[in-house]
Short mmCIF file of C-alpha atoms in Angstrom, two decimals:
data_model
loop_
_atom_site.label_atom_id
_atom_site.label_comp_id
_atom_site.label_asym_id
_atom_site.label_seq_id
_atom_site.Cartn_x
_atom_site.Cartn_y
_atom_site.Cartn_z
CA UNK L 1 -28.09 10.84 6.10
CA UNK L 2 -26.96 7.62 7.25
CA UNK L 3 -29.06 6.16 10.26
CA UNK L 4 -28.46 2.49 11.27
CA UNK L 5 -30.27 0.80 14.52
CA UNK L 6 -29.28 -2.52 15.59
CA UNK L 7 -28.06 -3.77 12.17
CA UNK L 8 -27.06 -7.48 12.39
CA UNK L 9 -25.73 -9.53 9.47
CA UNK L 10 -25.53 -13.29 9.60
CA UNK L 11 -24.74 -16.13 7.34
CA UNK L 12 -26.48 -19.44 8.80
CA UNK L 13 -27.34 -18.17 12.11
CA UNK L 14 -23.24 -17.05 12.65
CA UNK L 15 -23.23 -13.26 13.48
CA UNK L 16 -20.65 -11.43 11.14
CA UNK L 17 -21.48 -7.97 11.99
CA UNK L 18 -23.44 -6.42 14.80
CA UNK L 19 -23.86 -2.51 14.83
CA UNK L 20 -26.20 -1.16 17.22
CA UNK L 21 -26.10 2.23 16.21
CA UNK L 22 -24.28 4.45 13.36
CA UNK L 23 -25.33 7.94 11.99
CA UNK L 24 -23.39 9.94 9.48
CA UNK L 25 -24.96 13.33 9.20
CA UNK L 26 -24.19 15.92 6.13
CA UNK L 27 -20.63 17.20 6.05
CA UNK L 28 -19.71 14.62 8.26
CA UNK L 29 -17.20 11.71 7.96
CA UNK L 30 -17.41 8.52 10.21
CA UNK L 31 -14.87 5.82 10.12
CA UNK L 32 -15.13 1.99 10.58
CA UNK L 33 -11.63 0.64 11.81
CA UNK L 34 -10.62 -2.85 12.34
CA UNK L 35 -8.77 -5.51 10.88
CA UNK L 36 -9.46 -8.39 8.36
CA UNK L 37 -12.49 -10.42 9.53
CA UNK L 38 -13.96 -7.47 11.54
CA UNK L 39 -17.22 -7.14 9.66
CA UNK L 40 -16.42 -3.64 8.86
CA UNK L 41 -16.66 -4.28 4.94
CA UNK L 42 -19.92 -6.29 5.62
CA UNK L 43 -21.52 -3.28 7.29
CA UNK L 44 -20.69 -1.17 4.80
CA UNK L 45 -22.07 -3.51 1.87
CA UNK L 46 -25.28 -3.88 4.09
CA UNK L 47 -25.82 -0.36 4.04
CA UNK L 48 -26.48 -0.32 0.33
CA UNK L 49 -28.34 -3.42 0.36
CA UNK L 50 -25.66 -5.46 -1.31
CA UNK L 51 -25.57 -8.42 0.74
CA UNK L 52 -28.24 -10.94 -1.09
CA UNK L 53 -27.20 -14.14 0.47
CA UNK L 54 -26.95 -12.77 4.40
CA UNK L 55 -29.58 -12.66 6.66
CA UNK L 56 -29.74 -8.69 7.60
CA UNK L 57 -32.10 -7.43 10.33
CA UNK L 58 -32.39 -3.95 11.88
CA UNK L 59 -33.06 -0.68 10.51
CA UNK L 60 -30.93 1.22 7.97
CA UNK L 61 -31.93 4.49 6.54
CA UNK L 62 -29.64 5.98 3.73
CA UNK L 63 -30.78 9.08 2.07
CA UNK L 64 -34.46 8.70 3.56
CA UNK L 65 -34.61 5.17 2.02
CA UNK L 66 -35.28 2.23 4.10
CA UNK L 67 -32.74 -0.05 2.63
CA UNK L 68 -33.99 -3.31 4.53
CA UNK L 69 -37.37 -3.09 3.15
CA UNK L 70 -37.28 -0.91 -0.04
CA UNK L 71 -38.61 -2.41 -3.42
CA UNK L 72 -35.41 -3.34 -5.81
CA UNK L 73 -36.14 -0.41 -8.07
CA UNK L 74 -35.89 2.19 -5.10
CA UNK L 75 -32.49 0.52 -4.08
CA UNK L 76 -30.88 0.94 -7.45
CA UNK L 77 -31.96 4.61 -7.95
CA UNK L 78 -30.30 4.96 -4.17
CA UNK L 79 -27.09 3.07 -5.28
CA UNK L 80 -26.49 4.78 -8.67
CA UNK L 81 -26.93 8.18 -7.99
CA UNK L 82 -27.35 9.29 -4.31
CA UNK L 83 -25.16 6.84 -2.47
CA UNK L 84 -21.82 6.15 -4.22
CA UNK L 85 -19.43 3.46 -3.48
CA UNK L 86 -15.91 3.79 -3.59
CA UNK L 87 -13.59 0.60 -3.53
CA UNK L 88 -10.44 0.02 -3.14
CA UNK L 89 -9.21 -0.71 -6.77
CA UNK L 90 -11.76 0.65 -8.95
CA UNK L 91 -9.77 0.20 -12.15
CA UNK L 92 -11.09 -3.25 -12.70
CA UNK L 93 -14.67 -2.14 -12.49
CA UNK L 94 -14.08 0.08 -15.20
CA UNK L 95 -15.11 -1.10 -18.73
CA UNK L 96 -11.44 -1.43 -20.29
CA UNK L 97 -12.48 -0.71 -24.08
CA UNK L 98 -14.52 2.44 -23.10
CA UNK L 99 -13.02 5.78 -22.75
CA UNK L 100 -13.89 7.44 -19.28
CA UNK L 101 -15.84 10.25 -20.77
CA UNK L 102 -18.20 7.71 -22.48
CA UNK L 103 -18.31 5.84 -19.35
CA UNK L 104 -19.38 9.13 -17.28
CA UNK L 105 -21.75 10.19 -20.13
CA UNK L 106 -23.64 7.05 -19.86
CA UNK L 107 -23.75 6.84 -16.13
CA UNK L 108 -25.37 10.36 -15.87
CA UNK L 109 -27.83 9.32 -18.82
CA UNK L 110 -28.93 5.94 -17.10
CA UNK L 111 -29.93 8.19 -13.84
CA UNK L 112 -31.70 10.86 -16.28
CA UNK L 113 -29.15 13.44 -15.78
CA UNK L 114 -27.87 16.03 -18.33
CA UNK L 115 -24.50 14.76 -19.67
CA UNK L 116 -22.73 18.33 -20.90
CA UNK L 117 -19.18 18.46 -21.46
CA UNK L 118 -19.08 21.18 -18.92
CA UNK L 119 -20.85 19.46 -16.32
CA UNK L 120 -18.30 16.64 -16.80
CA UNK L 121 -15.38 18.95 -16.88
CA UNK L 122 -16.32 20.33 -13.52
CA UNK L 123 -16.63 16.88 -11.66
CA UNK L 124 -13.07 16.20 -13.01
CA UNK L 125 -11.49 19.62 -11.85
CA UNK L 126 -13.41 19.00 -8.58
CA UNK L 127 -11.27 15.89 -8.16
CA UNK L 128 -8.13 17.57 -9.33
CA UNK L 129 -8.34 15.72 -12.68
CA UNK L 130 -7.58 17.43 -15.91
CA UNK L 131 -10.92 16.92 -17.92
CA UNK L 132 -8.62 15.78 -21.02
CA UNK L 133 -8.32 12.50 -19.24
CA UNK L 134 -11.91 11.89 -20.22
CA UNK L 135 -10.73 11.00 -23.66
CA UNK L 136 -8.48 8.23 -21.92
CA UNK L 137 -8.85 4.22 -21.78
CA UNK L 138 -9.10 2.80 -18.06
CA UNK L 139 -5.66 1.41 -18.55
CA UNK L 140 -3.95 4.74 -19.69
CA UNK L 141 -4.76 6.04 -16.25
CA UNK L 142 -2.97 5.51 -12.90
CA UNK L 143 -4.56 3.84 -9.81
CA UNK L 144 -4.80 7.26 -8.02
CA UNK L 145 -6.56 8.74 -10.96
CA UNK L 146 -9.04 5.94 -11.28
CA UNK L 147 -9.77 6.28 -7.59
CA UNK L 148 -10.40 10.14 -8.26
CA UNK L 149 -12.33 9.32 -11.50
CA UNK L 150 -14.74 7.07 -9.30
CA UNK L 151 -15.18 9.89 -6.91
CA UNK L 152 -15.66 12.66 -10.05
CA UNK L 153 -18.49 10.28 -11.22
CA UNK L 154 -19.97 10.19 -7.40
CA UNK L 155 -19.95 13.99 -7.93
CA UNK L 156 -21.44 14.19 -11.44
CA UNK L 157 -24.24 12.12 -10.41
CA UNK L 158 -24.99 14.36 -7.34
CA UNK L 159 -24.21 11.79 -4.71
CA UNK L 160 -25.36 12.88 -1.28
CA UNK L 161 -23.45 10.03 0.52
CA UNK L 162 -20.01 8.42 -0.18
CA UNK L 163 -19.27 5.10 1.13
CA UNK L 164 -15.74 4.29 0.66
CA UNK L 165 -13.66 0.90 1.48
CA UNK L 166 -10.17 1.21 1.78
CA UNK L 167 -9.99 3.93 -0.84
CA UNK L 168 -6.47 4.45 -0.69
CA UNK L 169 -4.65 1.45 0.54
CA UNK L 170 -3.63 0.48 -3.06
CA UNK L 171 -1.97 3.69 -3.49
CA UNK L 172 1.37 5.41 -3.19
CA UNK L 173 1.68 7.68 0.14
CA UNK L 174 1.86 10.68 -1.87
CA UNK L 175 -1.09 9.75 -3.98
CA UNK L 176 -3.04 9.02 -0.88
CA UNK L 177 -2.56 12.15 0.18
CA UNK L 178 -4.32 13.76 -2.75
CA UNK L 179 -7.32 11.13 -2.73
CA UNK L 180 -7.74 12.23 1.02
CA UNK L 181 -7.68 16.02 0.20
CA UNK L 182 -10.43 15.19 -2.45
CA UNK L 183 -12.36 13.38 0.24
CA UNK L 184 -12.06 16.27 2.61
CA UNK L 185 -13.04 18.48 -0.27
CA UNK L 186 -16.45 16.63 -0.40
CA UNK L 187 -17.19 17.22 3.08
CA UNK L 188 -16.21 20.59 3.59
CA UNK L 189 -17.35 22.21 0.12
CA UNK L 190 -20.21 19.75 -0.81
CA UNK L 191 -21.60 18.87 2.43
CA UNK L 192 -21.70 15.27 1.57
CA UNK L 193 -21.91 12.56 4.27
CA UNK L 194 -18.76 10.10 4.12
CA UNK L 195 -18.70 6.70 5.63
CA UNK L 196 -14.82 5.62 5.40
CA UNK L 197 -13.85 1.82 6.29
CA UNK L 198 -10.38 1.75 6.79
CA UNK L 199 -7.50 -0.26 8.54
CA UNK L 200 -5.06 2.61 8.78
CA UNK L 201 -5.88 4.50 12.11
CA UNK L 202 -3.49 7.28 11.33
CA UNK L 203 -5.05 8.13 7.98
CA UNK L 204 -8.50 8.01 9.50
CA UNK L 205 -7.45 10.14 12.71
CA UNK L 206 -6.61 13.14 10.05
CA UNK L 207 -10.08 12.93 8.42
CA UNK L 208 -12.82 11.50 10.67
CA UNK L 209 -15.00 13.05 13.11
CA UNK L 210 -16.14 9.98 14.63
CA UNK L 211 -14.91 6.10 14.61
CA UNK L 212 -16.14 3.22 15.20
CA UNK L 213 -13.85 0.16 16.37
CA UNK L 214 -14.90 -3.35 15.14
CA UNK L 215 -13.46 -6.52 15.97
CA UNK L 216 -14.98 -10.12 15.29
CA UNK L 217 -18.28 -8.66 13.92
CA UNK L 218 -18.61 -6.44 17.17
CA UNK L 219 -18.32 -2.55 17.87
CA UNK L 220 -15.98 -2.75 20.43
CA UNK L 221 -15.72 1.10 21.09
CA UNK L 222 -17.01 4.33 19.43
CA UNK L 223 -16.87 8.05 19.91
CA UNK L 224 -15.42 11.18 18.44
CA UNK L 225 -12.09 10.55 16.75
CA UNK L 226 -9.81 12.70 18.46
CA UNK L 227 -11.05 11.03 22.17
CA UNK L 228 -11.07 7.34 20.80
CA UNK L 229 -7.62 7.67 19.50
CA UNK L 230 -5.87 9.85 21.89
CA UNK L 231 -7.44 7.90 25.01
CA UNK L 232 -8.84 4.57 24.02
CA UNK L 233 -11.41 2.91 26.40
CA UNK L 234 -11.07 -0.75 24.92
CA UNK L 235 -7.93 -2.76 25.24
CA UNK L 236 -8.42 -3.79 21.26
CA UNK L 237 -8.31 -0.04 20.33
CA UNK L 238 -5.25 0.35 22.42
CA UNK L 239 -3.58 -2.70 20.79
CA UNK L 240 -4.42 -1.27 17.46
CA UNK L 241 -2.63 1.82 18.25
CA UNK L 242 0.45 0.44 19.92
CA UNK L 243 0.84 -1.91 16.83
CA UNK L 244 1.31 1.28 14.71
CA UNK L 245 4.72 1.18 13.22
CA UNK A 1 33.71 -6.42 2.14
CA UNK A 2 30.12 -6.70 1.67
CA UNK A 3 28.65 -10.01 0.51
CA UNK A 4 26.82 -8.59 -2.31
CA UNK A 5 26.80 -5.07 -3.97
CA UNK A 6 25.94 -3.46 -7.22
CA UNK A 7 28.25 -1.28 -9.17
CA UNK A 8 26.74 0.95 -11.74
CA UNK A 9 23.92 -1.24 -12.62
CA UNK A 10 21.58 -0.56 -15.26
CA UNK A 11 18.46 -3.02 -15.69
CA UNK A 12 15.79 -3.19 -17.95
CA UNK A 13 13.30 -5.27 -19.72
CA UNK A 14 13.44 -5.76 -23.81
CA UNK A 15 16.13 -3.39 -24.10
CA UNK A 16 14.53 -0.65 -22.19
CA UNK A 17 16.35 0.57 -18.93
CA UNK A 18 14.07 1.10 -15.92
CA UNK A 19 16.93 1.00 -13.27
CA UNK A 20 19.91 3.43 -14.07
CA UNK A 21 23.45 3.33 -13.13
CA UNK A 22 22.70 2.28 -9.42
CA UNK A 23 25.49 1.47 -6.94
CA UNK A 24 24.61 0.11 -3.68
CA UNK A 25 26.27 -1.85 -0.76
CA UNK A 26 24.73 -4.22 1.26
CA UNK A 27 25.97 -3.02 4.48
CA UNK A 28 25.49 -4.39 8.13
CA UNK A 29 22.37 -3.51 10.13
CA UNK A 30 19.87 -3.98 7.07
CA UNK A 31 19.63 -1.67 3.82
CA UNK A 32 16.17 -0.34 2.85
CA UNK A 33 15.17 0.12 -0.67
CA UNK A 34 12.33 2.79 -0.51
CA UNK A 35 10.19 3.98 -3.59
CA UNK A 36 7.07 4.06 -5.04
CA UNK A 37 5.20 1.65 -7.42
CA UNK A 38 7.27 1.90 -10.72
CA UNK A 39 10.29 3.10 -8.82
CA UNK A 40 12.31 0.05 -9.63
CA UNK A 41 12.81 -1.22 -6.28
CA UNK A 42 11.57 -4.77 -7.32
CA UNK A 43 13.70 -5.05 -10.45
CA UNK A 44 16.83 -4.29 -8.34
CA UNK A 45 15.84 -6.96 -6.13
CA UNK A 46 15.58 -9.35 -8.95
CA UNK A 47 18.95 -8.34 -10.03
CA UNK A 48 20.42 -9.08 -6.37
CA UNK A 49 18.89 -12.49 -6.62
CA UNK A 50 20.45 -13.10 -9.74
CA UNK A 51 16.96 -13.26 -11.51
CA UNK A 52 17.80 -10.43 -14.13
CA UNK A 53 21.09 -9.83 -15.90
CA UNK A 54 22.44 -6.33 -16.09
CA UNK A 55 22.31 -4.37 -19.02
CA UNK A 56 25.50 -2.63 -17.95
CA UNK A 57 27.40 -2.51 -14.54
CA UNK A 58 27.97 -5.62 -12.37
CA UNK A 59 26.40 -7.17 -9.32
CA UNK A 60 29.27 -8.53 -7.26
CA UNK A 61 28.91 -11.48 -4.77
CA UNK A 62 32.23 -11.34 -2.54
CA UNK A 63 34.92 -11.05 -5.07
CA UNK A 64 33.32 -11.97 -8.18
CA UNK A 65 30.71 -11.02 -10.51
CA UNK A 66 27.42 -12.59 -9.79
CA UNK A 67 27.05 -14.15 -12.99
CA UNK A 68 30.17 -16.19 -12.49
CA UNK A 69 29.25 -17.24 -9.03
CA UNK A 70 28.60 -20.77 -7.69
CA UNK A 71 24.98 -20.83 -7.83
CA UNK A 72 24.47 -23.53 -4.98
CA UNK A 73 26.71 -21.83 -2.46
CA UNK A 74 24.59 -18.29 -3.79
CA UNK A 75 21.22 -19.74 -2.91
CA UNK A 76 22.65 -21.05 0.55
CA UNK A 77 23.78 -17.33 1.13
CA UNK A 78 20.99 -15.03 -0.18
CA UNK A 79 17.43 -16.26 -0.07
CA UNK A 80 14.32 -14.09 -1.03
CA UNK A 81 11.42 -13.47 1.27
CA UNK A 82 8.33 -12.58 -0.93
CA UNK A 83 4.79 -11.70 -0.05
CA UNK A 84 2.74 -14.97 1.30
CA UNK A 85 0.72 -15.16 -1.99
CA UNK A 86 3.60 -16.86 -3.48
CA UNK A 87 3.16 -20.12 -1.39
CA UNK A 88 2.08 -23.12 -3.50
CA UNK A 89 -1.51 -23.76 -2.58
CA UNK A 90 -1.45 -27.46 -3.01
CA UNK A 91 1.47 -27.99 -1.16
CA UNK A 92 1.51 -28.93 2.53
CA UNK A 93 2.99 -26.46 4.70
CA UNK A 94 5.66 -28.97 5.82
CA UNK A 95 6.65 -29.72 2.78
CA UNK A 96 6.78 -26.50 1.44
CA UNK A 97 9.47 -25.54 4.40
CA UNK A 98 11.43 -28.72 3.79
CA UNK A 99 11.63 -27.98 0.11
CA UNK A 100 14.87 -25.92 0.60
CA UNK A 101 16.56 -28.58 2.81
CA UNK A 102 18.86 -31.51 1.88
CA UNK A 103 17.08 -35.06 2.35
CA UNK A 104 18.62 -36.09 5.64
CA UNK A 105 17.86 -32.58 7.34
CA UNK A 106 14.01 -32.87 6.62
CA UNK A 107 13.45 -33.46 10.07
CA UNK A 108 14.30 -29.89 11.02
CA UNK A 109 11.05 -28.51 9.72
CA UNK A 110 9.21 -28.48 13.16
CA UNK A 111 12.42 -26.44 14.61
CA UNK A 112 11.92 -24.12 11.58
CA UNK A 113 8.31 -23.59 12.41
CA UNK A 114 8.99 -23.10 16.01
CA UNK A 115 11.69 -20.23 14.99
CA UNK A 116 9.30 -18.32 13.38
CA UNK A 117 6.72 -18.75 16.30
CA UNK A 118 4.66 -21.52 14.60
CA UNK A 119 2.79 -24.44 16.16
CA UNK A 120 4.92 -27.52 14.21
CA UNK A 121 1.38 -29.01 14.10
CA UNK A 122 0.66 -26.68 11.28
CA UNK A 123 2.96 -28.59 9.08
CA UNK A 124 0.06 -30.56 8.07
CA UNK A 125 -1.81 -27.91 6.91
CA UNK A 126 -2.35 -26.16 3.57
CA UNK A 127 -1.86 -22.45 2.95
CA UNK A 128 -5.65 -21.36 2.74
CA UNK A 129 -6.06 -22.94 6.18
CA UNK A 130 -3.92 -20.26 7.66
CA UNK A 131 -4.16 -16.89 8.44
CA UNK A 132 -2.35 -14.12 6.37
CA UNK A 133 0.24 -13.70 9.45
CA UNK A 134 0.75 -17.48 9.45
CA UNK A 135 1.74 -17.62 6.04
CA UNK A 136 4.04 -14.74 6.06
CA UNK A 137 6.08 -16.46 8.93
CA UNK A 138 5.94 -20.03 6.80
CA UNK A 139 7.71 -17.87 4.10
CA UNK A 140 10.15 -16.53 6.39
CA UNK A 141 10.77 -20.20 7.63
CA UNK A 142 11.40 -21.79 4.18
CA UNK A 143 13.81 -18.82 3.43
CA UNK A 144 15.54 -19.52 6.85
CA UNK A 145 15.85 -23.24 6.13
CA UNK A 146 19.08 -23.16 4.08
CA UNK A 147 20.76 -20.92 6.85
CA UNK A 148 21.03 -17.67 4.58
CA UNK A 149 23.59 -15.04 5.35
CA UNK A 150 21.25 -12.55 3.57
CA UNK A 151 17.54 -12.29 3.23
CA UNK A 152 15.97 -10.16 0.40
CA UNK A 153 12.59 -9.05 1.54
CA UNK A 154 10.01 -7.51 -0.68
CA UNK A 155 7.21 -5.87 1.22
CA UNK A 156 6.83 -8.55 3.58
CA UNK A 157 4.30 -7.05 5.89
CA UNK A 158 2.10 -4.86 3.44
CA UNK A 159 -0.69 -7.05 3.15
CA UNK A 160 -1.00 -7.83 6.97
CA UNK A 161 -3.01 -6.24 9.69
CA UNK A 162 -1.30 -3.83 12.03
CA UNK A 163 -1.09 -6.18 14.84
CA UNK A 164 0.16 -9.02 12.69
CA UNK A 165 2.51 -6.45 11.11
CA UNK A 166 4.08 -5.80 14.43
CA UNK A 167 4.74 -9.41 15.54
CA UNK A 168 6.13 -10.31 11.91
CA UNK A 169 8.68 -6.93 12.35
CA UNK A 170 9.79 -8.11 15.71
CA UNK A 171 10.30 -11.46 14.44
CA UNK A 172 12.43 -10.13 11.31
CA UNK A 173 14.37 -7.78 13.64
CA UNK A 174 15.49 -10.79 15.74
CA UNK A 175 16.98 -12.76 12.92
CA UNK A 176 20.78 -13.24 12.58
CA UNK A 177 20.63 -13.02 8.81
CA UNK A 178 21.46 -9.44 7.19
CA UNK A 179 18.49 -8.00 5.13
CA UNK A 180 17.87 -6.12 2.07
CA UNK A 181 14.06 -4.64 2.44
CA UNK A 182 12.16 -3.25 -0.18
CA UNK A 183 9.10 -1.39 0.94
CA UNK A 184 7.21 1.55 0.49
CA UNK A 185 6.53 1.62 4.04
CA UNK A 186 8.94 4.18 5.83
CA UNK A 187 7.72 2.64 9.57
CA UNK A 188 8.97 -0.44 8.52
CA UNK A 189 12.48 0.77 6.98
CA UNK A 190 12.95 2.54 10.16
CA UNK A 191 12.46 -0.36 12.36
CA UNK A 192 14.53 -2.53 10.26
CA UNK A 193 17.42 -0.95 8.41
CA UNK A 194 20.25 1.16 9.31
CA UNK A 195 20.70 2.41 5.95
CA UNK A 196 18.46 3.48 3.09
CA UNK A 197 18.53 3.95 -0.45
CA UNK A 198 15.58 6.11 -1.96
CA UNK A 199 14.54 5.37 -5.66
CA UNK A 200 12.82 7.54 -8.09
CA UNK A 201 12.21 6.59 -11.55
CA UNK A 202 15.07 3.97 -11.34
CA UNK A 203 17.33 6.05 -9.80
CA UNK A 204 18.83 6.39 -6.45
CA UNK A 205 18.11 10.09 -5.41
CA UNK A 206 19.09 9.97 -1.80
CA UNK A 207 21.21 7.41 0.49
CA UNK A 208 22.49 7.71 3.95
CA UNK A 209 21.59 6.23 7.56
CA UNK A 210 17.81 5.86 7.90
CA UNK A 211 17.17 7.78 10.79
CA UNK A 212 18.77 10.81 9.52
CA UNK A 213 17.46 10.54 6.15
CA UNK A 214 14.02 10.37 7.37
CA UNK A 215 14.50 13.14 10.16
CA UNK A 216 16.43 15.47 7.71
CA UNK A 217 15.72 14.73 3.96
CA UNK A 218 18.57 16.03 1.43
CA UNK A 219 16.14 15.34 -1.44
CA UNK A 220 12.60 16.67 -2.04
CA UNK A 221 11.23 13.61 -2.98
CA UNK A 222 12.29 12.14 0.26
CA UNK A 223 10.63 14.98 2.23
CA UNK A 224 7.38 14.57 0.16
CA UNK A 225 7.17 10.91 0.87
CA UNK A 226 7.98 11.39 4.56
CA UNK A 227 5.47 14.01 4.75
CA UNK A 228 2.57 12.22 2.99
CA UNK A 229 2.83 9.45 5.64
CA UNK A 230 -0.58 10.58 7.94
CA UNK A 231 0.48 10.62 11.66
CA UNK A 232 -1.82 9.76 14.38
CA UNK A 233 -3.73 12.91 15.72
CA UNK A 234 -1.66 15.03 13.00
CA UNK A 235 -2.94 17.45 10.39
CA UNK A 236 -3.97 15.85 7.08
CA UNK A 237 -1.22 15.15 4.79
CA UNK A 238 -0.77 18.09 2.12
CA UNK A 239 -1.58 16.99 -1.19
CA UNK A 240 1.01 18.29 -3.72
CA UNK A 241 -1.30 18.04 -6.59
CA UNK A 242 1.66 16.89 -8.71
CA UNK A 243 1.86 13.34 -8.34
CA UNK A 244 0.62 13.00 -11.80
CA UNK A 245 3.58 14.45 -13.47
CA UNK A 246 5.69 11.83 -15.34
CA UNK A 247 9.33 11.56 -14.41
CA UNK A 248 11.48 13.99 -16.59
CA UNK A 249 13.13 12.47 -19.58
CA UNK A 250 15.93 14.81 -19.40
CA UNK A 251 17.80 16.66 -16.45
CA UNK A 252 16.32 15.72 -12.88
CA UNK A 253 13.92 13.10 -13.37
CA UNK A 254 11.76 14.55 -10.32
CA UNK A 255 11.93 18.06 -11.60
CA UNK A 256 8.38 18.26 -12.77
CA UNK A 257 6.87 17.39 -9.51
CA UNK A 258 9.58 19.33 -7.46
CA UNK A 259 8.22 22.37 -5.68
CA UNK A 260 11.77 23.52 -5.71
CA UNK A 261 12.66 23.02 -9.51
CA UNK A 262 14.71 25.93 -10.93
CA UNK A 263 16.51 26.23 -14.31
CA UNK A 264 19.55 24.41 -13.51
CA UNK A 265 17.23 21.37 -13.04
CA UNK A 266 17.05 20.64 -16.37
CA UNK A 267 20.83 19.46 -16.06
CA UNK A 268 20.78 16.04 -14.52
CA UNK A 269 22.23 16.29 -10.81
CA UNK A 270 25.11 13.92 -9.72
CA UNK A 271 24.50 11.95 -7.02
CA UNK A 272 27.00 13.45 -4.25
CA UNK A 273 27.94 13.82 -0.78
CA UNK A 274 25.98 16.20 0.64
CA UNK A 275 26.72 15.65 4.72
CA UNK A 276 28.43 12.84 6.76
CA UNK A 277 27.42 9.65 5.16
CA UNK A 278 24.72 11.34 3.21
CA UNK A 279 24.39 11.40 -0.58
CA UNK A 280 21.61 13.10 -2.68
CA UNK A 281 21.16 13.71 -6.23
CA UNK A 282 19.72 17.25 -6.32
CA UNK A 283 21.05 20.55 -7.14
CA UNK A 284 19.09 22.24 -4.02
CA UNK A 285 20.22 19.67 -1.48
CA UNK A 286 21.64 22.38 0.74
CA UNK A 287 18.22 24.12 0.78
CA UNK A 288 16.24 20.84 1.45
CA UNK A 289 18.71 20.13 4.50
CA UNK A 290 18.14 23.66 5.60
#
């Protein structure tokens, strides 16, 4: 679903992300871990063609779309429906004076999908939310509910790929557990491809199949999550693991 | 005699209580206040700093209520350490640190920066020219300037990368001052606090020695918090599906989220001794302790 080769993102000649190879298949979760400034979020945004001011080279294919050469219209189709972006605090991105149900209905129509009450309710239940919440305004729901609503939107739109940037770092741990359970459900029950960007190695170890460790824009280590986190080969990965409180 | 303690304190805003009837002793070895967003932990910290007057009950500073205390002495004794975002962006680092110092001691800025592991040459910079970890060290240096006996720390490391966080925790653990630490991060409490209080919906639901409290919780909420933390290579944390339930207005506030709730829980449980040095507000504490 995601195939990246020799991706290089730079600003004014300064390379901020250099990813030789990254593949995410259906039903698979790949995590990019690293600290602030490692280039992990930049990589994720590059996959959706969301870095208009950067120089981007290499080859990026998401759901069969060649992201770096596709015309804007094809990119919009890809971003809106087939590849969903889940960010750290979605609440700020939800129009404050619009009920969640109206938001979801509009998004579905915009992408030419049928917006039936039943389909919307089903998407809400898939993320363990009461469909009644569709009547609420964004400020009337919690951070964890907003995050799951963002995932419900992706499900309703029939997303095949979910790109999640620190989706649980702003949440309490008990709420985080619920969002992670929902994300796991996307993998196992719906066969979505999940690219997860996170600084939390412990969290990543419980959900990711494979891991890329990034530092200062470069991938310093990659491989199966169980191997990389149990027997890290790179000193930086070891440092990250030892720093876990 | 502890320097600062809360005795049956109820706190709120606009007449609406958000912290109910909390008694808490700032004993030696660090005290942790654990809870999720909205649990009232920051409100309680504000009261300990004298920034919020109790609706009932009192904060005691030594032998007298905090409201009657000599403010200047109190400011020298008790200092807050907030998240680094609280630094004035226009002020140079040196000036920020010097703010708390009497005029004739302004020369100590370099010494304070060194004490927190910063190059004194950074004194001429402004906050945006420093990394997040460096800024957090500045906030700590600033608090240490007046030589406080107690630091009140509100999530001092939650915005930092793990490798940076580890170094800040080392720094805090090595300081002489006592500490009250407010956090949602159990690993940080384990590292810095001998005693912990767990808050849920503005009430203390459990307290005791941190190590025992986390190893063998007596309250289902403490257990849920501990089990929700992902462990390296561990199984995915269990999702209860109940975090949405609002705190119950009557009886045990946790009962709508609690997997062990029984009819008895409609009657509010008292915070009582459940084991040596351990207190919990739960009718089923004996079952939770196992």
